[in-house]
PDB file of C-alpha atoms in Angstrom:
ATOM      1  CA  MET A   1     136.841  86.076 214.231  1.00  0.00           C
ATOM      2  CA  ARG A   2     132.937  85.800 213.778  1.00  0.00           C
ATOM      3  CA  GLN A   3     131.616  83.613 210.936  1.00  0.00           C
ATOM      4  CA  PHE A   4     128.587  84.723 209.275  1.00  0.00           C
ATOM      5  CA  GLN A   5     126.114  82.545 207.430  1.00  0.00           C
ATOM      6  CA  ILE A   6     125.861  83.602 203.679  1.00  0.00           C
ATOM      7  CA  ARG A   7     122.521  84.041 202.086  1.00  0.00           C
ATOM      8  CA  LYS A   8     121.558  82.140 198.612  1.00  0.00           C
ATOM      9  CA  ARG A   9     122.886  84.592 195.885  1.00  0.00           C
ATOM     10  CA  ILE A  10     119.515  83.898 193.886  1.00  0.00           C
ATOM     11  CA  GLY A  11     116.263  82.967 195.468  1.00  0.00           C
ATOM     12  CA  GLU A  12     113.730  80.361 194.286  1.00  0.00           C
ATOM     13  CA  LYS A  13     111.414  83.151 193.199  1.00  0.00           C
ATOM     14  CA  SER A  14     113.810  84.459 190.933  1.00  0.00           C
ATOM     15  CA  LEU A  15     114.721  81.162 189.502  1.00  0.00           C
ATOM     16  CA  ASP A  16     111.047  80.555 189.055  1.00  0.00           C
ATOM     17  CA  LEU A  17     110.875  83.828 186.930  1.00  0.00           C
ATOM     18  CA  LEU A  18     113.638  82.497 184.881  1.00  0.00           C
ATOM     19  CA  ASP A  19     111.870  79.365 184.259  1.00  0.00           C
ATOM     20  CA  LYS A  20     108.748  81.055 183.216  1.00  0.00           C
ATOM     21  CA  LEU A  21     110.755  83.550 180.945  1.00  0.00           C
ATOM     22  CA  ILE A  22     112.331  80.516 178.951  1.00  0.00           C
ATOM     23  CA  GLY A  23     109.500  78.227 179.143  1.00  0.00           C
ATOM     24  CA  PHE A  24     111.652  75.465 180.787  1.00  0.00           C
ATOM     25  CA  GLU A  25     112.594  74.558 184.290  1.00  0.00           C
ATOM     26  CA  LEU A  26     116.401  75.588 184.748  1.00  0.00           C
ATOM     27  CA  PRO A  27     118.541  72.365 185.221  1.00  0.00           C
ATOM     28  CA  PHE A  28     119.288  71.480 188.706  1.00  0.00           C
ATOM     29  CA  LEU A  29     123.109  72.106 188.461  1.00  0.00           C
ATOM     30  CA  LEU A  30     122.548  75.444 187.030  1.00  0.00           C
ATOM     31  CA  ARG A  31     120.088  76.377 189.703  1.00  0.00           C
ATOM     32  CA  GLN A  32     122.611  75.302 192.254  1.00  0.00           C
ATOM     33  CA  ILE A  33     125.451  77.187 190.709  1.00  0.00           C
ATOM     34  CA  LEU A  34     123.112  80.352 190.483  1.00  0.00           C
ATOM     35  CA  ILE A  35     121.989  80.062 194.214  1.00  0.00           C
ATOM     36  CA  ASN A  36     125.545  79.686 195.499  1.00  0.00           C
ATOM     37  CA  TYR A  37     127.764  81.729 193.023  1.00  0.00           C
ATOM     38  CA  SER A  38     125.712  84.484 191.271  1.00  0.00           C
ATOM     39  CA  GLY A  39     127.572  87.587 191.175  1.00  0.00           C
ATOM     40  CA  LEU A  40     130.679  85.872 192.471  1.00  0.00           C
ATOM     41  CA  SER A  41     134.092  84.938 191.019  1.00  0.00           C
ATOM     42  CA  ILE A  42     135.652  81.661 191.492  1.00  0.00           C
ATOM     43  CA  GLU A  43     139.681  80.416 191.585  1.00  0.00           C
ATOM     44  CA  GLN A  44     138.680  77.633 189.108  1.00  0.00           C
ATOM     45  CA  ASP A  45     137.969  80.041 186.209  1.00  0.00           C
ATOM     46  CA  TYR A  46     139.759  78.467 183.369  1.00  0.00           C
ATOM     47  CA  TYR A  47     138.214  76.315 180.659  1.00  0.00           C
ATOM     48  CA  ILE A  48     139.703  74.612 177.451  1.00  0.00           C
ATOM     49  CA  ASP A  49     136.980  73.606 174.887  1.00  0.00           C
ATOM     50  CA  LYS A  50     137.190  70.640 172.586  1.00  0.00           C
ATOM     51  CA  ASN A  51     138.778  72.860 169.990  1.00  0.00           C
ATOM     52  CA  GLY A  52     141.723  74.026 172.193  1.00  0.00           C
ATOM     53  CA  ASN A  53     140.257  77.597 172.803  1.00  0.00           C
ATOM     54  CA  GLU A  54     140.925  78.941 176.215  1.00  0.00           C
ATOM     55  CA  TRP A  55     138.154  80.722 178.214  1.00  0.00           C
ATOM     56  CA  ILE A  56     138.241  82.514 181.458  1.00  0.00           C
ATOM     57  CA  LEU A  57     135.079  82.899 183.487  1.00  0.00           C
ATOM     58  CA  ALA A  58     135.420  86.238 185.047  1.00  0.00           C
ATOM     59  CA  ALA A  59     132.496  85.792 187.237  1.00  0.00           C
ATOM     60  CA  PHE A  60     128.815  84.161 187.527  1.00  0.00           C
ATOM     61  CA  ASP A  61     126.195  86.676 186.371  1.00  0.00           C
ATOM     62  CA  ASN A  62     123.659  88.152 188.879  1.00  0.00           C
ATOM     63  CA  PHE A  63     119.938  87.825 188.498  1.00  0.00           C
ATOM     64  CA  ASN A  64     119.238  91.198 187.053  1.00  0.00           C
ATOM     65  CA  SER A  65     121.850  90.794 184.324  1.00  0.00           C
ATOM     66  CA  ILE A  66     120.477  87.307 183.627  1.00  0.00           C
ATOM     67  CA  TYR A  67     116.943  88.451 183.256  1.00  0.00           C
ATOM     68  CA  LYS A  68     117.682  91.432 181.026  1.00  0.00           C
ATOM     69  CA  LEU A  69     119.955  89.573 178.745  1.00  0.00           C
ATOM     70  CA  THR A  70     117.759  86.507 178.528  1.00  0.00           C
ATOM     71  CA  THR A  71     114.806  89.053 177.534  1.00  0.00           C
ATOM     72  CA  GLU A  72     117.147  90.734 175.062  1.00  0.00           C
ATOM     73  CA  PHE A  73     118.161  87.650 173.424  1.00  0.00           C
ATOM     74  CA  LYS A  74     114.378  86.561 172.918  1.00  0.00           C
ATOM     75  CA  ASP A  75     113.485  90.132 171.906  1.00  0.00           C
ATOM     76  CA  SER A  76     116.235  90.290 169.223  1.00  0.00           C
ATOM     77  CA  GLY A  77     115.363  86.954 167.750  1.00  0.00           C
ATOM     78  CA  TRP A  78     118.637  85.396 169.226  1.00  0.00           C
ATOM     79  CA  GLY A  79     116.999  82.618 170.728  1.00  0.00           C
ATOM     80  CA  ASN A  80     116.118  80.995 174.209  1.00  0.00           C
ATOM     81  CA  LYS A  81     119.242  81.232 176.114  1.00  0.00           C
ATOM     82  CA  ILE A  82     120.221  81.694 179.817  1.00  0.00           C
ATOM     83  CA  PRO A  83     123.545  83.762 180.169  1.00  0.00           C
ATOM     84  CA  PHE A  84     125.052  82.511 183.649  1.00  0.00           C
ATOM     85  CA  GLY A  85     128.690  84.137 183.543  1.00  0.00           C
ATOM     86  CA  TYR A  86     130.805  86.431 181.599  1.00  0.00           C
ATOM     87  CA  ASP A  87     134.478  86.512 180.577  1.00  0.00           C
ATOM     88  CA  GLU A  88     137.016  89.247 181.193  1.00  0.00           C
ATOM     89  CA  GLY A  89     135.970  91.107 177.914  1.00  0.00           C
ATOM     90  CA  GLY A  90     132.383  91.004 178.628  1.00  0.00           C
ATOM     91  CA  TRP A  91     131.332  87.901 176.359  1.00  0.00           C
ATOM     92  CA  HIS A  92     128.519  86.064 178.098  1.00  0.00           C
ATOM     93  CA  PHE A  93     128.385  82.157 178.727  1.00  0.00           C
ATOM     94  CA  CYS A  94     125.018  80.816 178.079  1.00  0.00           C
ATOM     95  CA  LEU A  95     123.090  77.770 178.459  1.00  0.00           C
ATOM     96  CA  SER A  96     120.967  77.267 175.249  1.00  0.00           C
ATOM     97  CA  PHE A  97     117.184  76.010 175.212  1.00  0.00           C
ATOM     98  CA  ASP A  98     117.076  76.369 171.457  1.00  0.00           C
ATOM     99  CA  GLU A  99     116.077  73.194 169.675  1.00  0.00           C
ATOM    100  CA  GLU A 100     119.296  73.158 167.661  1.00  0.00           C
ATOM    101  CA  THR A 101     121.702  73.601 170.434  1.00  0.00           C
ATOM    102  CA  PHE A 102     119.445  72.471 173.672  1.00  0.00           C
ATOM    103  CA  GLY A 103     121.735  71.982 176.715  1.00  0.00           C
ATOM    104  CA  LYS A 104     124.775  73.350 175.074  1.00  0.00           C
ATOM    105  CA  VAL A 105     126.901  76.146 176.470  1.00  0.00           C
ATOM    106  CA  LEU A 106     127.529  78.788 174.105  1.00  0.00           C
ATOM    107  CA  ILE A 107     129.758  81.918 174.272  1.00  0.00           C
ATOM    108  CA  ASN A 108     128.052  85.080 173.110  1.00  0.00           C
ATOM    109  CA  ARG A 109     130.552  86.988 171.353  1.00  0.00           C
ATOM    110  CA  TRP A 110     128.368  90.097 170.854  1.00  0.00           C
ATOM    111  CA  THR A 111     131.345  92.454 170.196  1.00  0.00           C
ATOM    112  CA  ASP A 112     133.496  91.891 166.999  1.00  0.00           C
ATOM    113  CA  HIS A 113     131.179  89.350 165.208  1.00  0.00           C
ATOM    114  CA  LEU A 114     127.848  89.662 163.230  1.00  0.00           C
ATOM    115  CA  PRO A 115     124.775  88.438 164.906  1.00  0.00           C
ATOM    116  CA  GLU A 116     124.594  85.231 162.966  1.00  0.00           C
ATOM    117  CA  ASP A 117     128.337  84.294 164.051  1.00  0.00           C
ATOM    118  CA  GLN A 118     127.859  85.722 167.775  1.00  0.00           C
ATOM    119  CA  PHE A 119     127.260  82.434 169.498  1.00  0.00           C
ATOM    120  CA  VAL A 120     129.788  79.540 169.408  1.00  0.00           C
ATOM    121  CA  ILE A 121     129.327  76.099 171.211  1.00  0.00           C
ATOM    122  CA  ILE A 122     132.063  75.582 173.589  1.00  0.00           C
ATOM    123  CA  ALA A 123     130.523  72.677 175.654  1.00  0.00           C
ATOM    124  CA  ASP A 124     128.087  70.053 174.761  1.00  0.00           C
ATOM    125  CA  TYR A 125     126.334  70.365 177.993  1.00  0.00           C
ATOM    126  CA  PHE A 126     126.520  72.371 181.333  1.00  0.00           C
ATOM    127  CA  GLU A 127     128.154  69.881 183.534  1.00  0.00           C
ATOM    128  CA  GLU A 128     130.727  69.467 181.043  1.00  0.00           C
ATOM    129  CA  PHE A 129     131.635  73.092 181.198  1.00  0.00           C
ATOM    130  CA  ILE A 130     131.458  73.186 185.117  1.00  0.00           C
ATOM    131  CA  ASP A 131     133.465  70.021 185.679  1.00  0.00           C
ATOM    132  CA  GLY A 132     136.106  71.283 183.165  1.00  0.00           C
ATOM    133  CA  LEU A 133     136.793  74.418 185.064  1.00  0.00           C
ATOM    134  CA  HIS A 134     140.106  74.638 186.891  1.00  0.00           C
ATOM    135  CA  GLU A 135     142.531  77.184 188.016  1.00  0.00           C
ATOM    136  CA  ARG A 136     144.356  79.254 185.700  1.00  0.00           C
ATOM    137  CA  PRO A 137     148.237  78.306 184.729  1.00  0.00           C
ATOM    138  CA  GLU A 138     150.509  80.482 186.370  1.00  0.00           C
ATOM    139  CA  HIS A 139     151.466  82.398 183.310  1.00  0.00           C
ATOM    140  CA  LEU A 140     147.828  83.477 182.971  1.00  0.00           C
ATOM    141  CA  LYS A 141     147.388  84.798 186.691  1.00  0.00           C
TER     142      LYS A 141
END
């Protein structure tokens, strides 16, 4: 069967727009994840945080969703965060650029929680989250 070369999932111009929106350059690893996996699901989608909570990464976000939600967070006074993926229920995984949580991965529990309780830290840094992803146990597939 013929093999095709896959285009980047997000281009440099789009990444530059995100840099300008948050006022920081996105970390290299986040840029690479978005370039290669934006809009896609992966097999290694299961993460257990340091409190033993289990999270499933349904897919990495696409540019339009990332840009829209980042703007919404800023406009709503919820801070400077880049949503990069979402779980099966629609909660977003975010990388924080806020002073008090800078560099940490948060989950945006926008349903069922008050705004002051909607963001919870699940990893101390992005690489910890990415390296901690692995395949779901059989009983969760």
